[in-house]
Amino acid sequence: MVPHLVTALTGPINELEQRILDSMPAIERWFRLEWMEHTPPFYSSADIRNAGFKLAPVDTNLYPNGWNNLTRETLPLAVQAAQAAIEKICPEARNLLVIPENNANSTFYLANVAQLVRIFQMAGLNVRVGSIDPAIKSPKKIELPHGETVCLEPVVRSRRRLGLKNFDPCTILLNSDLSAGAPGILEDLYEQYLLPPLHAGWSVRRKSKHFRSYEEVSKRFGKLLGIDPWLIHPLFSHAEGVNLAAGKGLEELESHCDALLTKIRRKYKEYGINEKPFVIVKPDNGTNGVGVVTVRDVKDLKTLARKPRAEAADGPPQIDEVIVQEGVLTRERVHNSVAEPVVYMMDRYVVGGFYRVHAGRDEDESLDSPAASYVPLAFSESVHLPQPGAKPGASAPNRFYMYGVIGRLAMVAASYELEATDPEAEVYA
């Protein structure tokens, strides 16, 4: 399934696609060399925006849910990637414990957990789901809409290990972003692999640090391809002491927004782009589209600050760090609604993806909200099999390959980011 684009795409994005296709051997070698030096996140996903003149990731998640949105055809890719990832970490692994989010009452979210269980069972592991939610005191079987079930079992913490009754895993897979902090029950585990590590959670992660790493990656990749890194990188800045809901730090935020809008205007002028630039203001830590604001003019900020708290921001009042990010239009449409591709990766491999679609949002707004819907992408037939002879912009496999390249660049940036924030690395540095 390929959505249509509202522009003819005869400009920079076609040139970028052609450059990527022409450079495919060099690109794949570049990634191989990166993974010789750096460890990819265990799993990740990247939200990508295609403006027609620019293609860039706008968010990277290191605890991705939504695995149930991937097509059944992509399952073999995910299983192979899971086998490769586990073999690198714990070749003798037999038991895997999946720990979901607390208060996991959403059957949609639990369908994602069921898909993860299926992937790792097919990869050859005994898989069970253990909840650290204090409300789960005995095994709880939950029926899902398509006839599946998920059984949540209370975790058992011994002195140094975590498991279930009569189930001792060597590997623990977290599917919770730890935005409320890392619970003590997950700390100081003995001879157990916790994936991803605790410092990948939003209690430690900052989007500005990730995009600082991505900026470095995009410059190096741009040099490899001979392109302007801006074509694949959203400009950004970081502001502290800002809370729109409380009207705090407004002057500081205005200054950041004004400076970034000026930089974007210069780039638009350089490339002859006749669009109104905008920026996205969002919490520097956190996920799921919470507290995201589109700013087209700094005057918008005063209006937003005057709104009642519930309208000014969806996020919690304790937010005081924000990333001001260049807004990237999305020119893709599914059923006449704006859409953006989300690329899913495990270990070093692209394993699938979907389009996030939102009928109630515009092309310059965040689509990550509960009202979004999801349309799977058939990456299995395309992501590793581009068609170099096809006309740029006309081939679905070429477009999906290009999205996979951008997703992997975000994954490389995430590996840099995790290395820089690894507490054990700081101890031995």
Coordinates of C-alpha atoms in Angstrom, one line a residue:
M1 CA 0.0 0.0 0.0
V2 CA 1.5 3.3 -1.1
P3 CA -0.2 6.7 -0.3
H4 CA -0.3 9.4 -2.9
L5 CA 1.7 12.5 -2.6
V6 CA 0.1 16.0 -3.0
T7 CA 3.1 17.4 -4.8
A8 CA 4.7 16.2 -8.0
L9 CA 8.0 15.8 -6.2
T10 CA 10.2 17.0 -9.0
G11 CA 12.6 18.9 -6.8
P12 CA 15.2 18.0 -4.1
I13 CA 13.4 14.9 -2.8
N14 CA 13.7 13.2 -6.2
E15 CA 17.3 14.2 -6.4
L16 CA 17.8 12.8 -2.9
E17 CA 16.2 9.5 -3.9
Q18 CA 18.3 9.2 -7.0
R19 CA 21.5 10.0 -5.0
I20 CA 20.6 7.3 -2.4
L21 CA 19.9 4.7 -5.1
D22 CA 23.1 5.5 -7.0
S23 CA 25.1 5.3 -3.7
M24 CA 23.4 2.1 -2.4
P25 CA 26.7 0.0 -2.2
A26 CA 28.5 2.9 -0.4
I27 CA 25.5 3.4 2.0
E28 CA 25.3 -0.3 3.0
R29 CA 29.0 -0.4 3.6
W30 CA 28.8 2.8 5.7
F31 CA 26.1 1.2 7.9
R32 CA 28.2 -2.0 8.2
L33 CA 31.2 0.0 9.4
E34 CA 29.0 1.9 11.9
W35 CA 27.7 -1.3 13.4
M36 CA 31.3 -2.6 13.8
E37 CA 32.0 0.4 16.1
H38 CA 28.6 0.9 17.7
T39 CA 25.8 -1.2 19.2
P40 CA 22.4 -0.6 17.8
P41 CA 19.4 -0.2 20.1
F42 CA 17.7 -3.6 20.7
Y43 CA 14.6 -2.2 19.0
S44 CA 13.5 1.2 17.8
S45 CA 11.1 3.1 15.7
A46 CA 11.4 6.4 13.8
D47 CA 8.6 8.8 12.8
I48 CA 9.5 10.3 9.4
R49 CA 8.1 13.3 7.5
N50 CA 8.2 13.7 3.7
A51 CA 7.8 17.3 2.7
G52 CA 8.5 16.8 -0.9
F53 CA 11.6 18.9 -0.6
K54 CA 12.9 17.4 2.6
L55 CA 12.8 14.0 4.3
A56 CA 13.7 13.8 8.0
P57 CA 12.9 11.9 11.2
V58 CA 11.1 13.9 13.8
D59 CA 11.0 11.4 16.7
T60 CA 12.9 8.2 17.6
N61 CA 11.4 5.8 20.1
L62 CA 13.6 3.2 21.9
Y63 CA 10.6 1.4 23.5
P64 CA 8.3 1.1 20.5
N65 CA 4.9 -0.3 20.8
G66 CA 2.5 -0.7 17.9
W67 CA 4.1 -3.9 16.7
N68 CA 0.6 -5.2 16.0
N69 CA 0.4 -2.6 13.2
L70 CA 3.0 -4.4 11.1
T71 CA 1.8 -6.7 8.4
R72 CA 1.9 -10.5 8.8
E73 CA 4.2 -10.6 5.7
T74 CA 6.9 -8.7 7.7
L75 CA 6.9 -11.3 10.5
P76 CA 9.7 -13.3 9.0
L77 CA 11.9 -10.2 8.9
A78 CA 11.1 -9.4 12.6
V79 CA 11.8 -13.1 13.6
Q80 CA 15.2 -13.1 11.9
A81 CA 16.2 -9.8 13.4
A82 CA 15.1 -11.1 16.9
Q83 CA 17.2 -14.2 16.4
A84 CA 20.2 -12.1 15.4
A85 CA 19.7 -9.7 18.3
I86 CA 19.3 -12.4 21.0
E87 CA 22.3 -14.4 19.6
K88 CA 24.6 -11.4 20.0
I89 CA 23.5 -10.7 23.6
C90 CA 22.8 -14.1 25.1
P91 CA 23.4 -17.0 22.6
E92 CA 22.3 -19.6 25.2
A93 CA 19.0 -17.7 25.9
R94 CA 16.0 -20.0 26.6
N95 CA 13.6 -17.8 28.6
L96 CA 12.5 -14.3 27.8
L97 CA 10.4 -12.1 30.1
V98 CA 8.4 -9.3 28.5
I99 CA 7.5 -6.4 30.9
P100 CA 4.8 -4.1 29.5
E101 CA 3.6 -0.8 30.6
N102 CA 1.8 -0.5 34.0
N103 CA -2.0 -0.1 33.9
A104 CA -2.0 -1.9 30.6
N105 CA -5.8 -1.9 30.1
S106 CA -5.8 -1.0 26.4
T107 CA -6.5 -4.1 24.3
F108 CA -4.8 -2.2 21.4
Y109 CA -1.6 -1.9 23.4
L110 CA -1.8 -5.5 24.6
A111 CA -2.2 -6.6 21.0
N112 CA 1.3 -5.1 20.5
V113 CA 2.5 -7.2 23.5
A114 CA 1.0 -10.3 21.9
Q115 CA 2.8 -9.6 18.7
L116 CA 6.1 -9.2 20.5
V117 CA 5.5 -12.6 22.3
R118 CA 4.8 -14.2 18.9
I119 CA 8.0 -12.8 17.4
F120 CA 10.2 -14.1 20.1
Q121 CA 8.5 -17.4 20.4
M122 CA 9.1 -17.9 16.7
A123 CA 12.7 -16.9 17.3
G124 CA 13.0 -19.9 19.5
L125 CA 12.4 -18.6 23.1
N126 CA 10.0 -19.4 25.9
V127 CA 8.2 -16.1 26.4
R128 CA 6.0 -15.0 29.2
V129 CA 4.7 -11.6 30.2
G130 CA 5.5 -10.3 33.6
S131 CA 3.9 -7.1 35.1
I132 CA 5.6 -4.9 37.7
D133 CA 2.2 -3.2 38.2
P134 CA 1.4 -3.6 42.0
A135 CA -2.3 -4.1 40.9
I136 CA -1.4 -7.5 39.3
K137 CA -1.2 -9.9 42.2
S138 CA -2.1 -13.1 40.4
P139 CA -2.1 -14.3 36.7
K140 CA -4.6 -12.2 34.7
K141 CA -5.7 -13.5 31.3
I142 CA -7.0 -10.8 29.0
E143 CA -9.0 -11.5 25.9
L144 CA -8.1 -9.5 22.8
P145 CA -10.4 -8.5 19.9
H146 CA -9.0 -11.0 17.4
G147 CA -9.3 -14.1 19.5
E148 CA -5.8 -13.8 21.1
T149 CA -5.1 -13.7 24.8
V150 CA -2.4 -12.1 26.9
C151 CA -1.6 -13.4 30.4
L152 CA -0.1 -10.9 32.7
E153 CA 1.7 -12.5 35.6
P154 CA 3.1 -10.7 38.7
V155 CA 6.9 -10.5 38.7
V156 CA 8.9 -12.1 41.5
R157 CA 12.0 -10.3 42.6
S158 CA 14.6 -12.4 44.4
R159 CA 17.8 -10.8 45.9
R160 CA 19.4 -10.2 42.5
R161 CA 17.1 -11.6 39.8
L162 CA 13.7 -10.9 38.3
G163 CA 11.3 -13.5 37.0
L164 CA 8.0 -15.2 37.5
K165 CA 7.0 -18.1 39.6
N166 CA 8.9 -21.2 38.2
F167 CA 10.3 -19.0 35.4
D168 CA 13.8 -17.6 35.5
P169 CA 14.7 -15.6 32.4
C170 CA 18.2 -14.7 31.2
T171 CA 16.8 -11.8 29.2
I172 CA 14.2 -9.2 30.1
L173 CA 12.6 -7.1 27.4
L174 CA 11.1 -3.8 28.5
N175 CA 8.2 -2.3 26.5
S176 CA 7.6 0.6 28.8
D177 CA 9.3 4.0 28.2
L178 CA 9.9 4.6 31.9
S179 CA 8.7 8.2 31.6
A180 CA 7.8 8.1 35.3
G181 CA 11.3 7.0 36.2
A182 CA 13.1 3.7 36.5
P183 CA 11.5 1.5 39.2
G184 CA 13.9 0.0 41.7
I185 CA 12.7 -3.5 41.0
L186 CA 14.5 -3.3 37.6
E187 CA 17.8 -2.2 39.1
D188 CA 20.9 -4.2 40.2
L189 CA 20.0 -7.4 38.3
Y190 CA 22.5 -10.2 38.5
E191 CA 23.5 -12.0 35.2
Q192 CA 20.3 -10.9 33.5
Y193 CA 20.2 -8.8 30.4
L194 CA 17.7 -5.9 30.6
L195 CA 16.8 -4.6 27.1
P196 CA 16.8 -1.8 26.4
P197 CA 18.9 -0.5 29.3
L198 CA 17.3 1.8 31.9
H199 CA 19.1 4.9 30.6
A200 CA 17.1 4.5 27.4
G201 CA 14.0 5.6 29.3
W202 CA 12.5 9.1 29.2
S203 CA 13.6 9.7 32.8
V204 CA 17.1 9.9 31.4
R205 CA 16.7 10.5 27.6
R206 CA 16.4 14.0 26.1
K207 CA 15.2 14.5 22.5
S208 CA 17.7 17.4 22.1
K209 CA 20.5 15.0 22.9
H210 CA 19.2 12.5 20.3
F211 CA 18.9 15.1 17.6
R212 CA 22.4 16.4 18.5
S213 CA 23.6 12.9 17.7
Y214 CA 21.5 12.8 14.6
E215 CA 22.9 16.1 13.4
E216 CA 26.4 14.6 13.6
V217 CA 25.2 11.5 11.7
S218 CA 23.5 13.5 9.0
K219 CA 26.6 15.6 8.4
R220 CA 28.7 12.5 8.0
F221 CA 26.1 10.8 5.8
G222 CA 25.6 14.0 3.8
K223 CA 29.3 14.1 3.1
L224 CA 29.2 10.5 1.9
L225 CA 26.4 11.3 -0.6
G226 CA 27.5 14.8 -1.4
I227 CA 24.2 16.4 -0.2
D228 CA 23.2 19.2 2.1
P229 CA 22.6 17.5 5.5
W230 CA 19.6 19.8 6.0
L231 CA 17.7 17.7 3.4
I232 CA 17.6 14.9 6.0
H233 CA 17.9 16.7 9.3
P234 CA 15.4 18.9 11.2
L235 CA 17.1 22.0 12.7
F236 CA 16.4 22.4 16.4
S237 CA 17.3 24.1 19.7
H238 CA 16.9 23.4 23.4
A239 CA 15.3 25.6 26.0
E240 CA 15.1 25.2 29.7
G241 CA 12.8 26.8 32.3
V242 CA 9.9 26.8 29.9
N243 CA 6.3 25.8 30.7
L244 CA 3.6 27.1 28.3
A245 CA 0.8 25.8 30.5
A246 CA 2.1 27.9 33.4
G247 CA 3.2 30.8 31.2
K248 CA 6.8 30.3 32.4
G249 CA 9.9 31.2 30.3
L250 CA 7.9 32.7 27.4
E251 CA 10.6 35.2 26.4
E252 CA 13.2 32.5 26.3
L253 CA 11.0 30.4 24.2
E254 CA 10.1 33.3 21.8
S255 CA 13.8 33.9 21.3
H256 CA 14.5 30.3 20.4
C257 CA 11.5 30.1 18.0
D258 CA 12.3 33.4 16.3
A259 CA 16.0 32.3 15.7
L260 CA 15.0 28.9 14.4
L261 CA 12.3 30.4 12.1
T262 CA 14.9 32.8 10.7
K263 CA 17.2 29.9 9.9
I264 CA 14.4 27.9 8.2
R265 CA 13.4 31.0 6.1
R266 CA 17.0 31.2 4.8
K267 CA 17.0 27.5 3.8
Y268 CA 13.6 27.9 2.1
K269 CA 15.0 30.9 0.2
E270 CA 18.1 28.9 -0.8
Y271 CA 16.0 26.1 -2.2
G272 CA 13.2 28.3 -3.7
I273 CA 10.6 26.8 -1.4
N274 CA 7.4 28.7 -1.3
E275 CA 6.1 27.6 2.1
K276 CA 5.5 29.2 5.4
P277 CA 8.1 27.9 7.9
F278 CA 6.9 26.6 11.3
V279 CA 8.5 25.0 14.4
I280 CA 7.3 22.4 16.7
V281 CA 7.6 22.9 20.5
K282 CA 7.5 19.7 22.6
P283 CA 8.7 18.4 25.9
D284 CA 12.4 17.4 25.7
N285 CA 11.6 14.2 27.5
G286 CA 8.4 12.2 26.9
T287 CA 6.5 10.5 24.1
N288 CA 3.1 9.8 22.6
G289 CA 2.6 13.3 21.2
V290 CA 1.9 14.8 24.7
G291 CA 2.3 18.6 25.0
V292 CA 3.2 19.2 21.3
V293 CA 2.5 22.7 19.9
T294 CA 2.9 24.0 16.4
V295 CA 4.2 27.6 16.2
R296 CA 4.0 29.5 12.9
D297 CA 4.7 32.9 14.4
V298 CA 6.2 33.9 17.7
K299 CA 2.9 35.8 18.4
D300 CA 1.3 32.4 18.6
L301 CA 3.1 31.8 21.8
K302 CA 1.4 34.7 23.6
T303 CA -2.0 33.4 22.5
L304 CA -1.1 29.8 23.7
A305 CA 0.2 31.1 27.0
R306 CA -3.1 33.0 27.6
K307 CA -5.2 29.9 27.1
P308 CA -6.4 27.9 30.1
R309 CA -3.9 25.3 31.2
A310 CA -5.9 22.3 29.8
E311 CA -5.9 23.9 26.4
A312 CA -2.4 25.4 26.4
A313 CA -0.7 22.1 26.7
D314 CA -1.7 18.5 27.0
G315 CA 1.4 17.6 29.0
P316 CA 1.9 17.6 32.8
P317 CA 2.7 20.9 34.5
Q318 CA 6.2 19.8 35.6
I319 CA 7.6 20.0 32.0
D320 CA 10.3 22.7 32.0
E321 CA 12.6 21.6 29.2
V322 CA 11.5 21.8 25.6
I323 CA 13.0 21.1 22.2
V324 CA 12.2 23.6 19.5
Q325 CA 12.3 21.6 16.3
E326 CA 12.1 22.7 12.7
G327 CA 8.6 21.7 11.5
V328 CA 8.6 19.3 8.5
L329 CA 5.5 19.2 6.4
T330 CA 4.0 15.8 5.6
R331 CA 2.9 15.7 1.9
E332 CA 1.6 12.1 2.1
R333 CA -2.1 11.2 2.1
V334 CA -4.0 8.1 2.9
H335 CA -7.7 8.2 2.1
N336 CA -7.4 12.0 1.8
S337 CA -6.0 12.3 5.3
V338 CA -2.5 13.4 6.2
A339 CA -0.1 10.6 6.9
E340 CA 3.5 9.9 8.0
P341 CA 5.6 6.8 7.7
V342 CA 6.8 5.1 10.9
V343 CA 9.8 2.7 10.4
Y344 CA 10.3 -0.2 12.8
M345 CA 13.7 -1.7 13.5
M346 CA 15.2 -4.5 15.5
D347 CA 18.9 -4.8 16.1
R348 CA 20.4 -3.3 12.9
Y349 CA 17.6 -4.3 10.6
V350 CA 14.4 -2.6 9.2
V351 CA 11.6 -5.1 9.9
G352 CA 8.5 -3.2 8.9
G353 CA 6.4 -0.1 9.4
F354 CA 3.1 1.6 8.9
Y355 CA 1.6 5.0 8.1
R356 CA 0.2 7.0 11.0
V357 CA -2.9 8.7 9.6
H358 CA -5.0 11.5 11.1
A359 CA -8.1 12.9 9.6
G360 CA -8.3 15.8 12.1
R361 CA -4.8 17.2 11.7
D362 CA -3.1 19.4 9.1
E363 CA 0.2 18.7 7.3
D364 CA 2.1 21.0 9.7
E365 CA 0.8 19.4 12.9
S366 CA 1.8 16.3 15.0
L367 CA -0.2 13.2 14.0
D368 CA 0.7 11.3 17.2
S369 CA -2.5 11.3 19.1
P370 CA -5.1 8.8 20.3
A371 CA -7.3 9.7 17.3
A372 CA -4.7 8.5 14.8
S373 CA -5.2 5.4 12.7
Y374 CA -2.6 3.0 11.2
V375 CA -2.1 1.6 7.8
P376 CA 0.6 -1.1 7.4
L377 CA 3.4 -0.8 5.0
A378 CA 4.5 -3.8 2.9
F379 CA 8.2 -3.4 3.8
S380 CA 8.9 -7.1 3.4
E381 CA 8.8 -6.9 -0.4
S382 CA 10.5 -3.6 -0.8
V383 CA 12.9 -2.4 1.9
H384 CA 15.9 -4.6 0.8
L385 CA 14.9 -4.7 -2.9
P386 CA 15.0 -1.2 -4.3
Q387 CA 14.6 -0.7 -8.1
P388 CA 17.6 1.4 -9.2
G389 CA 16.3 1.7 -12.8
A390 CA 12.9 3.1 -11.8
K391 CA 12.1 6.8 -12.3
P392 CA 12.5 8.7 -9.0
G393 CA 9.3 9.3 -7.2
A394 CA 7.5 6.6 -9.1
S395 CA 8.6 3.4 -7.3
A396 CA 7.2 2.3 -4.0
P397 CA 10.2 0.0 -3.2
N398 CA 12.5 3.0 -3.8
R399 CA 10.5 5.2 -1.5
F400 CA 10.4 2.6 1.2
Y401 CA 14.1 1.9 0.8
M402 CA 14.7 5.6 1.3
Y403 CA 12.6 5.6 4.4
G404 CA 14.5 2.6 5.7
V405 CA 17.8 4.5 5.2
I406 CA 16.5 7.5 7.2
G407 CA 15.2 5.2 9.9
R408 CA 18.6 3.5 10.2
L409 CA 20.3 6.9 10.4
A410 CA 18.1 7.7 13.4
M411 CA 19.0 4.3 14.8
V412 CA 22.8 5.1 14.4
A413 CA 22.1 8.4 16.2
A414 CA 20.3 6.5 19.0
S415 CA 23.4 4.3 19.4
Y416 CA 25.6 7.3 19.8
E417 CA 23.1 8.8 22.3
L418 CA 23.0 5.6 24.5
E419 CA 26.8 5.4 24.5
A420 CA 27.0 9.0 25.7
T421 CA 24.5 8.5 28.5
D422 CA 25.6 5.0 29.7
P423 CA 26.3 5.3 33.4
E424 CA 28.7 2.3 33.3
A425 CA 30.7 4.0 30.6
E426 CA 31.0 7.1 32.8
V427 CA 32.4 4.9 35.6
Y428 CA 35.1 3.4 33.5
A429 CA 35.9 6.5 31.4

